[in-house]
Short mmCIF file of C-alpha atoms in Angstrom, two decimals:
data_model
loop_
_atom_site.label_atom_id
_atom_site.label_comp_id
_atom_site.label_asym_id
_atom_site.label_seq_id
_atom_site.Cartn_x
_atom_site.Cartn_y
_atom_site.Cartn_z
CA MET A 1 126.48 93.66 121.49
CA THR A 2 127.26 97.19 121.32
CA GLN A 3 124.17 99.20 122.29
CA ILE A 4 122.98 101.38 119.36
CA SER A 5 121.24 104.61 120.37
CA THR A 6 117.51 104.53 119.63
CA THR A 7 117.24 108.30 119.16
CA THR A 8 118.06 110.44 116.31
CA PRO A 9 119.18 114.18 117.01
CA VAL A 10 116.30 116.48 117.74
CA LYS A 11 116.01 120.10 117.27
CA LYS A 12 113.42 122.45 118.66
CA SER A 13 110.67 123.73 116.16
CA THR A 14 107.61 125.68 116.03
CA PHE A 15 104.35 124.03 114.91
CA LYS A 16 104.62 126.00 111.65
CA GLU A 17 108.18 124.65 111.10
CA ALA A 18 107.31 121.19 112.01
CA ILE A 19 104.29 120.96 109.71
CA LEU A 20 105.57 122.95 106.71
CA ASN A 21 108.44 120.80 105.46
CA LYS A 22 109.05 118.11 102.89
CA ARG A 23 109.03 115.43 105.42
CA MET A 24 105.41 115.96 106.26
CA LEU A 25 104.52 115.92 102.47
CA ILE A 26 106.24 112.55 102.06
CA CYS A 27 104.20 111.29 105.18
CA ILE A 28 100.95 112.12 103.29
CA PHE A 29 102.01 110.03 100.23
CA THR A 30 103.36 107.02 102.50
CA GLY A 31 100.00 107.14 104.31
CA PHE A 32 97.92 107.04 101.18
CA SER A 33 99.96 104.30 99.45
CA SER A 34 99.94 102.24 102.63
CA GLY A 35 96.19 102.53 103.38
CA LEU A 36 94.75 102.03 99.88
CA PRO A 37 95.27 98.22 99.65
CA LEU A 38 94.00 97.56 103.22
CA PHE A 39 90.77 99.35 102.62
CA VAL A 40 90.38 97.64 99.36
CA LEU A 41 90.45 94.36 101.46
CA TYR A 42 88.28 95.49 104.34
CA GLN A 43 85.90 97.96 102.81
CA LEU A 44 85.58 97.44 99.01
CA VAL A 45 85.84 93.54 98.86
CA PRO A 46 83.34 92.92 101.68
CA GLY A 47 80.94 95.27 100.13
CA TRP A 48 81.40 93.85 96.65
CA LEU A 49 80.79 90.44 97.96
CA ARG A 50 77.79 91.39 99.92
CA ASP A 51 76.34 93.16 96.94
CA GLU A 52 76.86 90.00 94.98
CA GLY A 53 74.96 87.89 97.47
CA VAL A 54 77.73 86.43 99.50
CA SER A 55 76.76 85.51 103.27
CA LEU A 56 78.04 87.43 106.11
CA THR A 57 79.68 84.35 107.50
CA GLU A 58 81.86 83.84 104.39
CA ILE A 59 82.61 87.52 104.31
CA GLY A 60 83.74 87.38 107.85
CA LEU A 61 85.97 84.56 107.17
CA PHE A 62 87.72 86.64 104.51
CA SER A 63 89.28 88.66 107.57
CA LEU A 64 91.70 85.71 107.58
CA ILE A 65 93.48 86.82 104.42
CA GLY A 66 95.10 89.43 106.78
CA ILE A 67 97.38 86.81 108.01
CA PRO A 68 100.39 88.27 106.10
CA TYR A 69 99.92 91.44 108.31
CA VAL A 70 100.52 89.29 111.26
CA TRP A 71 103.42 87.30 109.93
CA LYS A 72 105.25 90.06 108.14
CA PHE A 73 108.06 90.26 110.60
CA LEU A 74 109.21 86.83 109.43
CA TRP A 75 110.38 88.33 105.91
CA SER A 76 111.05 91.87 107.09
CA PRO A 77 114.76 90.99 107.96
CA LEU A 78 115.29 90.31 104.19
CA MET A 79 114.04 93.90 103.42
CA ASP A 80 116.51 95.26 106.25
CA ARG A 81 119.29 93.24 104.69
CA TYR A 82 119.04 93.27 100.91
CA SER A 83 118.20 95.62 98.04
CA LEU A 84 116.42 94.78 94.80
CA GLY A 85 118.16 97.16 92.52
CA LEU A 86 119.55 100.73 91.70
CA LEU A 87 116.94 102.66 93.53
CA GLY A 88 118.40 101.72 96.75
CA ARG A 89 117.44 99.38 99.74
CA ARG A 90 114.15 101.10 100.62
CA ARG A 91 112.96 102.49 97.27
CA SER A 92 113.59 99.35 95.29
CA TRP A 93 111.22 97.33 97.71
CA MET A 94 108.71 100.15 97.58
CA LEU A 95 108.47 100.03 93.80
CA ALA A 96 108.31 96.35 93.53
CA THR A 97 105.43 96.05 96.05
CA GLN A 98 103.51 99.00 94.56
CA ILE A 99 103.52 97.64 90.95
CA LEU A 100 102.47 94.26 92.20
CA LEU A 101 99.65 95.76 94.31
CA LEU A 102 98.29 97.71 91.23
CA GLY A 103 98.07 94.55 89.06
CA SER A 104 96.57 92.39 91.85
CA ILE A 105 93.96 95.01 92.89
CA ALA A 106 92.79 95.26 89.38
CA GLY A 107 92.56 91.49 89.19
CA PHE A 108 89.37 91.32 91.36
CA GLY A 109 87.47 92.88 88.48
CA PHE A 110 88.09 89.66 86.38
CA VAL A 111 86.74 87.20 88.83
CA ASN A 112 83.00 86.17 89.62
CA PRO A 113 82.81 85.86 93.43
CA ILE A 114 79.64 83.50 93.20
CA MET A 115 81.10 81.23 90.59
CA ASP A 116 84.58 81.22 91.85
CA ILE A 117 84.97 82.36 95.56
CA TRP A 118 88.31 80.62 96.05
CA SER A 119 90.00 82.77 93.32
CA VAL A 120 88.71 85.78 95.15
CA ALA A 121 90.38 84.44 98.30
CA TYR A 122 93.58 83.73 96.61
CA LEU A 123 93.65 87.17 95.04
CA ALA A 124 92.91 88.79 98.42
CA ALA A 125 95.73 86.79 100.03
CA ALA A 126 98.12 88.22 97.36
CA VAL A 127 97.02 91.66 97.83
CA ALA A 128 97.35 91.33 101.70
CA PHE A 129 100.99 89.85 101.22
CA PHE A 130 102.06 92.64 98.90
CA SER A 131 100.38 95.25 101.20
CA ALA A 132 102.14 93.98 104.20
CA SER A 133 105.42 93.92 102.42
CA GLN A 134 105.01 97.58 101.35
CA ASP A 135 104.07 98.60 104.90
CA ILE A 136 107.33 97.08 106.24
CA VAL A 137 109.46 99.39 104.00
CA LEU A 138 107.30 102.47 104.08
CA ASP A 139 107.32 102.36 107.92
CA ALA A 140 111.16 101.83 107.93
CA TYR A 141 111.63 104.62 105.51
CA ARG A 142 109.40 107.00 107.60
CA ARG A 143 111.28 106.18 110.85
CA GLU A 144 114.58 106.88 109.33
CA LEU A 145 113.16 110.10 107.70
CA LEU A 146 111.64 111.76 110.84
CA PRO A 147 113.65 113.08 113.72
CA ASP A 148 112.22 112.14 117.13
CA ASN A 149 110.53 115.43 117.82
CA GLU A 150 108.53 115.00 114.54
CA LEU A 151 107.39 111.44 115.15
CA GLY A 152 104.15 112.45 116.65
CA LEU A 153 103.09 114.90 113.89
CA GLY A 154 104.65 112.90 111.11
CA ASN A 155 102.83 109.68 112.09
CA SER A 156 99.63 111.72 112.81
CA ILE A 157 99.66 113.01 109.26
CA HIS A 158 100.54 109.53 107.91
CA VAL A 159 97.59 108.02 109.72
CA GLN A 160 95.18 110.63 108.42
CA ALA A 161 96.40 110.29 104.91
CA TYR A 162 96.02 106.41 105.38
CA ARG A 163 92.44 106.75 106.32
CA LEU A 164 91.82 109.42 103.61
CA SER A 165 92.85 106.78 101.07
CA GLY A 166 89.80 104.76 102.35
CA LEU A 167 87.66 107.36 100.44
CA VAL A 168 88.82 105.62 97.13
CA PRO A 169 87.76 102.08 97.77
CA GLY A 170 85.07 103.00 100.48
CA SER A 171 83.36 105.97 98.69
CA LEU A 172 84.38 106.69 95.07
CA ALA A 173 84.20 102.84 94.24
CA PHE A 174 80.54 102.53 95.49
CA ILE A 175 79.47 105.66 93.74
CA LEU A 176 80.96 104.41 90.55
CA ALA A 177 79.48 100.91 91.05
CA ASP A 178 76.05 102.27 90.68
CA HIS A 179 76.99 103.60 87.15
CA MET A 180 79.41 100.98 85.68
CA SER A 181 80.70 97.37 86.07
CA TRP A 182 82.73 96.08 89.02
CA GLN A 183 85.37 95.30 86.63
CA SER A 184 85.94 98.96 85.68
CA VAL A 185 85.56 99.94 89.37
CA PHE A 186 88.51 97.70 90.41
CA ILE A 187 90.72 98.91 87.62
CA ILE A 188 90.16 102.64 88.50
CA VAL A 189 90.81 101.90 92.27
CA ALA A 190 93.99 100.06 91.50
CA ALA A 191 95.11 103.06 89.29
CA PHE A 192 95.43 105.11 92.46
CA MET A 193 98.40 102.98 93.45
CA LEU A 194 100.30 105.04 90.79
CA LEU A 195 100.61 107.79 93.52
CA GLY A 196 102.75 105.47 95.41
CA VAL A 197 104.76 104.71 92.48
CA LEU A 198 105.38 108.36 91.83
CA LEU A 199 106.50 108.93 95.40
CA THR A 200 108.96 106.16 95.11
CA LEU A 201 110.36 107.66 91.95
CA PHE A 202 110.61 111.29 93.16
CA ILE A 203 112.03 110.75 96.78
CA LYS A 204 115.74 110.12 97.40
CA GLU A 205 117.13 107.17 99.15
CA LEU A 206 118.08 108.46 102.77
CA ASP A 207 121.86 108.95 103.56
CA SER A 208 121.17 107.24 106.98
CA GLU A 209 123.91 106.58 109.46
CA HIS A 210 122.07 103.34 110.24
CA PHE A 211 123.57 100.89 107.78
CA ALA A 212 122.14 97.56 106.74
CA PRO A 213 123.00 94.42 108.66
CA LYS A 214 126.12 92.73 107.45
CA SER A 215 124.32 89.43 107.21
CA LEU A 216 120.95 87.93 107.30
CA GLN A 217 121.61 86.36 110.77
CA GLU A 218 122.22 89.78 112.13
CA ALA A 219 119.07 91.13 110.46
CA ILE A 220 117.10 88.48 112.16
CA VAL A 221 118.75 88.42 115.76
CA LEU A 222 119.94 91.92 116.52
CA PRO A 223 116.37 93.57 116.32
CA PHE A 224 114.92 91.13 118.97
CA LYS A 225 118.03 91.32 121.22
CA ASP A 226 118.09 95.15 121.06
CA PHE A 227 114.39 95.46 121.94
CA ILE A 228 114.74 93.15 125.03
CA GLN A 229 118.02 94.66 126.30
CA SER A 230 116.73 98.32 125.87
CA LYS A 231 113.40 97.66 127.61
CA GLY A 232 114.16 94.84 130.24
CA LEU A 233 112.26 91.61 129.95
CA LYS A 234 109.15 92.56 132.02
CA SER A 235 108.70 96.01 130.33
CA ALA A 236 109.03 94.41 126.92
CA GLY A 237 106.39 91.89 127.87
CA TYR A 238 103.96 94.81 128.84
CA THR A 239 104.66 96.69 125.70
CA LEU A 240 103.92 93.64 123.53
CA LEU A 241 100.73 92.95 125.39
CA PHE A 242 99.68 96.59 124.94
CA LEU A 243 100.36 96.35 121.21
CA VAL A 244 97.82 93.45 121.02
CA LEU A 245 95.08 95.04 123.05
CA TYR A 246 94.98 98.75 122.34
CA LYS A 247 93.20 98.54 118.98
CA LEU A 248 91.27 95.36 119.53
CA GLY A 249 87.82 96.92 120.05
CA ASP A 250 87.75 99.30 117.29
CA ASN A 251 89.23 96.83 114.90
CA MET A 252 86.62 94.43 115.37
CA ALA A 253 84.00 97.30 115.23
CA THR A 254 85.05 98.33 111.83
CA ALA A 255 85.64 94.84 110.33
CA LEU A 256 82.12 94.49 108.81
CA GLN A 257 81.51 98.18 108.47
CA THR A 258 80.30 98.24 104.79
CA PRO A 259 77.90 95.15 105.25
CA PHE A 260 76.62 96.77 108.33
CA PHE A 261 75.57 99.93 106.36
CA ILE A 262 73.98 97.64 103.61
CA ASP A 263 72.02 95.71 106.22
CA MET A 264 70.77 99.04 107.60
CA GLY A 265 69.27 99.86 104.15
CA PHE A 266 71.64 102.37 102.84
CA SER A 267 72.32 102.49 99.09
CA LYS A 268 75.77 102.24 97.69
CA THR A 269 75.65 105.97 96.66
CA GLU A 270 74.64 106.93 100.20
CA ILE A 271 77.36 104.85 101.59
CA GLY A 272 79.64 106.64 99.09
CA VAL A 273 78.55 110.21 99.61
CA VAL A 274 77.11 110.56 103.10
CA ALA A 275 79.41 108.34 105.00
CA LYS A 276 82.56 109.06 103.44
CA THR A 277 82.13 112.82 103.13
CA SER A 278 81.63 113.03 106.87
CA SER A 279 84.68 111.06 107.26
CA LEU A 280 86.57 113.50 105.10
CA ILE A 281 85.53 116.38 107.28
CA ALA A 282 86.34 114.43 110.49
CA MET A 283 89.86 113.56 109.10
CA THR A 284 90.52 117.35 108.32
CA ILE A 285 89.71 118.17 111.82
CA GLY A 286 91.83 115.22 112.95
CA ILE A 287 94.90 116.37 111.21
CA ILE A 288 94.70 119.81 112.98
CA VAL A 289 93.72 118.35 116.43
CA GLY A 290 96.21 115.48 116.05
CA GLY A 291 99.11 117.74 115.03
CA LEU A 292 98.57 120.20 117.91
CA VAL A 293 98.20 117.55 120.52
CA MET A 294 101.12 115.60 119.24
CA ILE A 295 103.40 118.50 119.29
CA LYS A 296 102.21 120.30 122.45
CA LEU A 297 101.48 117.14 124.56
CA SER A 298 103.46 113.84 124.92
CA ILE A 299 102.68 110.75 122.92
CA ASN A 300 101.69 109.16 126.23
CA ARG A 301 99.00 111.56 126.85
CA ALA A 302 97.79 111.41 123.35
CA LEU A 303 97.32 107.78 123.74
CA TRP A 304 95.08 108.48 126.87
CA LEU A 305 93.10 111.22 125.22
CA PHE A 306 92.44 109.57 121.86
CA GLY A 307 91.92 106.18 123.41
CA PHE A 308 88.81 107.50 125.28
CA VAL A 309 87.36 109.08 122.23
CA GLN A 310 88.21 105.87 120.29
CA ILE A 311 85.91 103.93 122.62
CA LEU A 312 83.13 106.45 122.59
CA SER A 313 83.30 106.22 118.84
CA ILE A 314 82.29 102.55 118.81
CA LEU A 315 79.27 103.36 120.55
CA GLY A 316 78.19 105.61 117.63
CA PHE A 317 77.67 102.44 115.57
CA ALA A 318 75.49 100.94 118.37
CA ALA A 319 73.31 103.92 118.24
CA LEU A 320 73.13 103.88 114.44
CA ALA A 321 72.14 100.10 114.75
CA GLU A 322 69.12 101.16 116.82
CA ILE A 323 68.25 104.26 114.72
CA GLY A 324 68.29 102.41 111.38
CA HIS A 325 68.31 104.04 107.88
CA ASN A 326 69.00 107.70 108.77
CA THR A 327 71.38 109.67 106.83
CA TYR A 328 72.17 112.13 109.53
CA ALA A 329 72.80 109.36 112.07
CA LEU A 330 75.12 107.70 109.34
CA ALA A 331 77.05 110.96 109.04
CA MET A 332 77.42 111.35 112.69
CA ALA A 333 78.47 107.89 113.47
CA MET A 334 81.05 107.82 110.62
CA GLY A 335 82.47 111.29 111.27
CA PHE A 336 82.96 110.50 115.08
CA GLU A 337 84.51 107.11 114.19
CA TYR A 338 87.04 108.51 111.75
CA LEU A 339 87.94 111.25 114.23
CA GLY A 340 88.18 109.04 117.22
CA VAL A 341 89.75 106.01 115.67
CA GLY A 342 91.98 108.02 113.33
CA LEU A 343 93.47 110.03 116.30
CA GLY A 344 93.93 106.71 118.41
CA THR A 345 95.74 105.26 115.51
CA ALA A 346 97.96 108.24 114.94
CA ALA A 347 99.02 108.15 118.65
CA PHE A 348 99.45 104.45 118.55
CA THR A 349 101.70 104.52 115.44
CA ALA A 350 103.78 107.30 117.02
CA PHE A 351 104.26 105.05 120.14
CA ILE A 352 105.41 102.21 117.93
CA ALA A 353 107.88 104.47 116.11
CA LYS A 354 109.22 105.80 119.27
CA THR A 355 109.72 102.37 120.77
CA THR A 356 111.91 101.23 117.86
CA ASN A 357 115.54 101.55 117.06
CA PRO A 358 116.16 103.29 113.67
CA ALA A 359 118.92 100.77 113.05
CA PHE A 360 116.49 97.95 112.85
CA ALA A 361 113.43 99.85 111.73
CA ALA A 362 112.03 97.41 109.22
CA THR A 363 112.09 94.26 111.54
CA GLN A 364 111.11 95.98 114.69
CA ILE A 365 108.16 98.03 113.20
CA ALA A 366 107.07 94.91 111.40
CA LEU A 367 106.97 92.93 114.56
CA PHE A 368 105.21 95.66 116.59
CA THR A 369 102.49 96.39 113.92
CA ALA A 370 102.08 92.61 113.34
CA LEU A 371 101.10 92.10 116.89
CA ALA A 372 98.66 95.00 116.58
CA VAL A 373 96.77 93.27 113.89
CA VAL A 374 96.66 89.88 115.41
CA PRO A 375 93.27 90.64 116.89
CA ARG A 376 91.95 92.17 113.56
CA THR A 377 92.81 89.11 111.72
CA PHE A 378 91.76 86.31 113.95
CA ALA A 379 88.96 88.03 116.05
CA ASN A 380 87.44 89.58 112.98
CA ALA A 381 87.11 86.22 111.23
CA THR A 382 84.41 85.55 113.76
CA THR A 383 82.71 88.87 113.57
CA GLY A 384 80.03 87.63 110.96
CA ILE A 385 79.09 84.75 113.13
CA ILE A 386 78.93 86.90 116.24
CA VAL A 387 76.67 89.46 114.46
CA GLU A 388 74.33 86.76 113.19
CA GLN A 389 73.98 85.33 116.78
CA ILE A 390 73.60 88.48 118.85
CA GLY A 391 72.61 91.24 116.29
CA TRP A 392 74.54 94.50 115.40
CA THR A 393 73.75 96.50 118.61
CA ASN A 394 74.99 93.91 121.01
CA PHE A 395 78.07 93.33 118.84
CA TYR A 396 79.13 96.99 119.17
CA PHE A 397 78.56 96.83 122.98
CA LEU A 398 80.90 93.88 122.94
CA CYS A 399 83.58 95.69 120.96
CA THR A 400 83.40 98.58 123.43
CA ALA A 401 83.96 96.24 126.29
CA LEU A 402 86.98 94.71 124.50
CA ALA A 403 88.58 98.12 124.07
CA ILE A 404 88.82 98.63 127.84
CA PRO A 405 91.85 96.25 128.53
CA GLY A 406 94.12 98.11 126.21
CA MET A 407 93.33 101.37 127.97
CA LEU A 408 94.24 99.76 131.35
CA MET A 409 97.70 98.69 129.90
CA LEU A 410 98.55 102.32 129.45
CA LEU A 411 99.16 102.40 133.28
CA LYS A 412 102.16 100.17 132.70
CA VAL A 413 103.58 101.27 129.19
CA ALA A 414 102.59 104.93 128.83
CA PRO A 415 101.79 106.63 132.26
CA TRP A 416 99.96 109.99 131.99
CA ASN A 417 102.95 111.86 133.83
CA GLU A 418 105.85 110.14 132.24
CA THR A 419 107.89 112.48 129.92
CA SER A 420 108.08 111.29 126.27
CA LEU A 421 110.23 112.25 123.32
CA ASN A 422 107.82 114.66 122.02
CA SER A 423 107.39 116.72 125.27
CA SER A 424 111.00 116.91 125.88
CA ALA A 425 111.65 118.04 122.44
CA ASN A 426 109.39 121.01 122.47
#
């Protein structure tokens, strides 16, 4: 096989030039559209179920509906190979998944979780499938859109917008739920997917030099062959293990975040106003800090710095579990969590993008991000059982311990002194 270059031409740019361009604006919309369905599943639905009287064990098992995020690489070659219509290969898949998400999210409002919990599960699985499919094409589009020297900043902005979208199902929805029916709440939340639809309609299909695979067989085989040949078997193995371990601790820590707040005695309005307002402030700081670090330092060093902050942020929840119902403690814990985990995710996402070949962006990114959510899907399914056995404080200490192996893997896959694309480009 002819080796295809994994880099796109780079040009030197100042921080102002890098951040003030149309590509960064697109990253805001891709992040918001990508994050909204996930936060519906992992914040709004668990909070709704807990409010309706569903047990923590059953809510924890709902994490299994994230299985499509794990297996999305199985159908990603179809999205690399085929187009659905006149909008082009990327935009046609974007529009289809976004319309399906809008309808399926609204569907939660028409189900009674106590009387028909299986319908909730089926609907949640559908949202997860459409969301995972949307992520495949949005990630591929963003990889083709950004030159290598903008991968760090672009993915930082994408991740912060991704987490900003959590204010809709995680804040606005709970405030509205104190004043209107859950059916109306889900319809309003679903309507925010129209921002993704508008993005798809207004952006252009990229005139990329990386053409679609000529056959489905090529779309399936070449991405994996390219990754092994470019990295080497041993290095590829280390990279894949790192992808599984780096986000394990904080993914588990945030799995039952909303039920945790409810168990601490916070009202839905307190969750909506206090927790999420502090999150918004932290995300604003995160965009500035993340952008500066991603441009001035390498992606490798960002993984180290943000990884340590990410671990410390988990301990904030342990402290809140001991303090109990205290709005100041809630604001501090949530603000620190959004800053630490958000920055860690930004560096992690940039690392994934840097590792991929733009020619096979959809399939390779789908594989790498799928590996990253394996622990979130299967480990999170047991979080409810663990909490009921050992309590909230010990649970968060456990999550902190589980975050350490991923940091140790940085010694192999992202050494502090190794030059990365970002540092060489600036």
